[in-house]
Amino acid sequence: MKHLAAYLLLALAGNESPSASDIKEVLSSVGIDAEDARLEKLLSELEGKNIQELISEGAAKLASVPSGGAGGAAAPAAAGGAAAAEAPAEEKEEEKEESDEDMGFGLFD
């Protein structure tokens, strides 16, 4: 990841095809030693490719990945009256959980 970050910094600065020595120089400026094997793999994977196009393709792929977090929040809001009826049951469950947590041991026993 650090090698890719250095590569992207160099690309943003105008160096369209950063070399291994360029990336090593950036990493060493912040006290990081570059790993030659990973650096060579990164450069071989990115060789001849436009970084802007790769970023655009990656963003399009990420946009199609479902996150799953938003769907659950809408269901209780749509239920309306049912949510109010379920509230007392939730309070009972919380009381049960609290009594289980104690298990007969006090904080200073």
PDB file of C-alpha atoms in Angstrom:
ATOM      1  CA  MET A   1       0.000   0.000   0.000  1.00  0.00           C
ATOM      2  CA  LYS A   2       2.830   2.392   0.807  1.00  0.00           C
ATOM      3  CA  HIS A   3       4.375   1.741  -2.592  1.00  0.00           C
ATOM      4  CA  LEU A   4       1.097   2.475  -4.333  1.00  0.00           C
ATOM      5  CA  ALA A   5       0.635   5.657  -2.304  1.00  0.00           C
ATOM      6  CA  ALA A   6       4.095   6.866  -3.329  1.00  0.00           C
ATOM      7  CA  TYR A   7       3.348   5.966  -6.953  1.00  0.00           C
ATOM      8  CA  LEU A   8       0.099   7.945  -6.851  1.00  0.00           C
ATOM      9  CA  LEU A   9       1.802  10.953  -5.243  1.00  0.00           C
ATOM     10  CA  LEU A  10       4.375  10.987  -8.000  1.00  0.00           C
ATOM     11  CA  ALA A  11       1.675  10.597 -10.659  1.00  0.00           C
ATOM     12  CA  LEU A  12      -0.291  13.502  -9.186  1.00  0.00           C
ATOM     13  CA  ALA A  13       2.871  15.605  -9.198  1.00  0.00           C
ATOM     14  CA  GLY A  14       3.166  15.103 -12.969  1.00  0.00           C
ATOM     15  CA  ASN A  15       5.450  12.082 -13.263  1.00  0.00           C
ATOM     16  CA  GLU A  16       3.361   9.891 -15.568  1.00  0.00           C
ATOM     17  CA  SER A  17       5.513   6.767 -15.169  1.00  0.00           C
ATOM     18  CA  PRO A  18       7.425   6.818 -11.868  1.00  0.00           C
ATOM     19  CA  SER A  19      10.460   4.555 -11.694  1.00  0.00           C
ATOM     20  CA  ALA A  20      11.518   2.337  -8.812  1.00  0.00           C
ATOM     21  CA  SER A  21      14.151   4.879  -7.772  1.00  0.00           C
ATOM     22  CA  ASP A  22      11.531   7.668  -7.757  1.00  0.00           C
ATOM     23  CA  ILE A  23       9.284   5.642  -5.457  1.00  0.00           C
ATOM     24  CA  LYS A  24      12.200   4.689  -3.200  1.00  0.00           C
ATOM     25  CA  GLU A  25      13.156   8.352  -2.928  1.00  0.00           C
ATOM     26  CA  VAL A  26       9.632   9.361  -1.869  1.00  0.00           C
ATOM     27  CA  LEU A  27       9.425   6.567   0.685  1.00  0.00           C
ATOM     28  CA  SER A  28      12.879   7.237   2.109  1.00  0.00           C
ATOM     29  CA  SER A  29      11.982  10.925   2.552  1.00  0.00           C
ATOM     30  CA  VAL A  30       9.484   9.865   5.217  1.00  0.00           C
ATOM     31  CA  GLY A  31      11.689   7.165   6.752  1.00  0.00           C
ATOM     32  CA  ILE A  32      10.216   4.092   5.046  1.00  0.00           C
ATOM     33  CA  ASP A  33      12.334   1.403   3.416  1.00  0.00           C
ATOM     34  CA  ALA A  34      10.952   0.186   0.103  1.00  0.00           C
ATOM     35  CA  GLU A  35      10.553  -3.550  -0.398  1.00  0.00           C
ATOM     36  CA  ASP A  36      12.086  -4.369  -3.778  1.00  0.00           C
ATOM     37  CA  ALA A  37       9.893  -7.395  -4.525  1.00  0.00           C
ATOM     38  CA  ARG A  38       6.635  -5.538  -3.900  1.00  0.00           C
ATOM     39  CA  LEU A  39       7.870  -2.469  -5.728  1.00  0.00           C
ATOM     40  CA  GLU A  40       8.773  -4.477  -8.828  1.00  0.00           C
ATOM     41  CA  LYS A  41       5.406  -6.274  -8.744  1.00  0.00           C
ATOM     42  CA  LEU A  42       3.572  -2.937  -8.523  1.00  0.00           C
ATOM     43  CA  LEU A  43       5.534  -1.464 -11.399  1.00  0.00           C
ATOM     44  CA  SER A  44       5.007  -4.537 -13.567  1.00  0.00           C
ATOM     45  CA  GLU A  45       1.235  -4.443 -12.885  1.00  0.00           C
ATOM     46  CA  LEU A  46       0.972  -0.733 -13.736  1.00  0.00           C
ATOM     47  CA  GLU A  47       3.334  -0.745 -16.710  1.00  0.00           C
ATOM     48  CA  GLY A  48       1.726   0.823 -19.774  1.00  0.00           C
ATOM     49  CA  LYS A  49      -1.519   1.699 -17.993  1.00  0.00           C
ATOM     50  CA  ASN A  50      -3.056   5.110 -17.429  1.00  0.00           C
ATOM     51  CA  ILE A  51      -3.508   5.682 -13.699  1.00  0.00           C
ATOM     52  CA  GLN A  52      -6.532   7.962 -14.209  1.00  0.00           C
ATOM     53  CA  GLU A  53      -8.336   5.256 -16.174  1.00  0.00           C
ATOM     54  CA  LEU A  54      -7.529   2.660 -13.491  1.00  0.00           C
ATOM     55  CA  ILE A  55      -8.936   4.929 -10.790  1.00  0.00           C
ATOM     56  CA  SER A  56     -12.110   5.521 -12.819  1.00  0.00           C
ATOM     57  CA  GLU A  57     -12.577   1.785 -13.412  1.00  0.00           C
ATOM     58  CA  GLY A  58     -12.021   1.035  -9.741  1.00  0.00           C
ATOM     59  CA  ALA A  59     -14.525   3.677  -8.652  1.00  0.00           C
ATOM     60  CA  ALA A  60     -17.123   2.196 -11.011  1.00  0.00           C
ATOM     61  CA  LYS A  61     -16.541  -1.274  -9.556  1.00  0.00           C
ATOM     62  CA  LEU A  62     -16.843   0.034  -5.982  1.00  0.00           C
ATOM     63  CA  ALA A  63     -20.097   1.782  -6.820  1.00  0.00           C
ATOM     64  CA  SER A  64     -21.655  -1.547  -7.789  1.00  0.00           C
ATOM     65  CA  VAL A  65     -20.754  -3.231  -4.471  1.00  0.00           C
ATOM     66  CA  PRO A  66     -23.748  -3.339  -2.108  1.00  0.00           C
ATOM     67  CA  SER A  67     -23.013  -1.864   1.295  1.00  0.00           C
ATOM     68  CA  GLY A  68     -26.030  -3.336   3.118  1.00  0.00           C
ATOM     69  CA  GLY A  69     -26.055  -0.720   5.872  1.00  0.00           C
ATOM     70  CA  ALA A  70     -28.812   1.550   4.604  1.00  0.00           C
ATOM     71  CA  GLY A  71     -31.572  -1.058   4.190  1.00  0.00           C
ATOM     72  CA  GLY A  72     -31.962  -1.931   7.862  1.00  0.00           C
ATOM     73  CA  ALA A  73     -32.563   1.619   9.049  1.00  0.00           C
ATOM     74  CA  ALA A  74     -35.566   2.208   6.797  1.00  0.00           C
ATOM     75  CA  ALA A  75     -37.626  -0.789   7.939  1.00  0.00           C
ATOM     76  CA  PRO A  76     -38.363   0.326  11.539  1.00  0.00           C
ATOM     77  CA  ALA A  77     -39.211   3.844  10.385  1.00  0.00           C
ATOM     78  CA  ALA A  78     -41.777   2.492   7.932  1.00  0.00           C
ATOM     79  CA  ALA A  79     -43.415   0.293  10.576  1.00  0.00           C
ATOM     80  CA  GLY A  80     -44.491   3.302  12.657  1.00  0.00           C
ATOM     81  CA  GLY A  81     -47.028   1.923  15.145  1.00  0.00           C
ATOM     82  CA  ALA A  82     -45.373  -1.466  15.298  1.00  0.00           C
ATOM     83  CA  ALA A  83     -42.168   0.119  16.538  1.00  0.00           C
ATOM     84  CA  ALA A  84     -44.010   1.678  19.474  1.00  0.00           C
ATOM     85  CA  ALA A  85     -45.529  -1.689  20.388  1.00  0.00           C
ATOM     86  CA  GLU A  86     -42.128  -3.373  20.337  1.00  0.00           C
ATOM     87  CA  ALA A  87     -40.446  -0.833  22.640  1.00  0.00           C
ATOM     88  CA  PRO A  88     -41.624  -2.409  25.943  1.00  0.00           C
ATOM     89  CA  ALA A  89     -40.358  -5.811  24.860  1.00  0.00           C
ATOM     90  CA  GLU A  90     -36.940  -4.356  24.157  1.00  0.00           C
ATOM     91  CA  GLU A  91     -36.794  -2.847  27.647  1.00  0.00           C
ATOM     92  CA  LYS A  92     -37.539  -6.246  29.191  1.00  0.00           C
ATOM     93  CA  GLU A  93     -34.742  -7.826  27.182  1.00  0.00           C
ATOM     94  CA  GLU A  94     -32.285  -5.179  28.334  1.00  0.00           C
ATOM     95  CA  GLU A  95     -33.178  -5.808  31.980  1.00  0.00           C
ATOM     96  CA  LYS A  96     -32.566  -9.530  31.501  1.00  0.00           C
ATOM     97  CA  GLU A  97     -29.171  -8.852  29.928  1.00  0.00           C
ATOM     98  CA  GLU A  98     -28.113  -6.584  32.775  1.00  0.00           C
ATOM     99  CA  SER A  99     -28.950  -9.205  35.384  1.00  0.00           C
ATOM    100  CA  ASP A 100     -26.963 -11.815  33.436  1.00  0.00           C
ATOM    101  CA  GLU A 101     -23.914  -9.577  33.272  1.00  0.00           C
ATOM    102  CA  ASP A 102     -23.657  -9.260  37.060  1.00  0.00           C
ATOM    103  CA  MET A 103     -23.524 -13.044  37.669  1.00  0.00           C
ATOM    104  CA  GLY A 104     -23.370 -12.486  41.425  1.00  0.00           C
ATOM    105  CA  PHE A 105     -19.999 -10.780  41.408  1.00  0.00           C
ATOM    106  CA  GLY A 106     -19.642  -7.197  42.519  1.00  0.00           C
ATOM    107  CA  LEU A 107     -17.081  -4.755  41.261  1.00  0.00           C
ATOM    108  CA  PHE A 108     -15.154  -4.698  44.549  1.00  0.00           C
ATOM    109  CA  ASP A 109     -15.599  -8.314  45.714  1.00  0.00           C
TER     110      ASP A 109
END
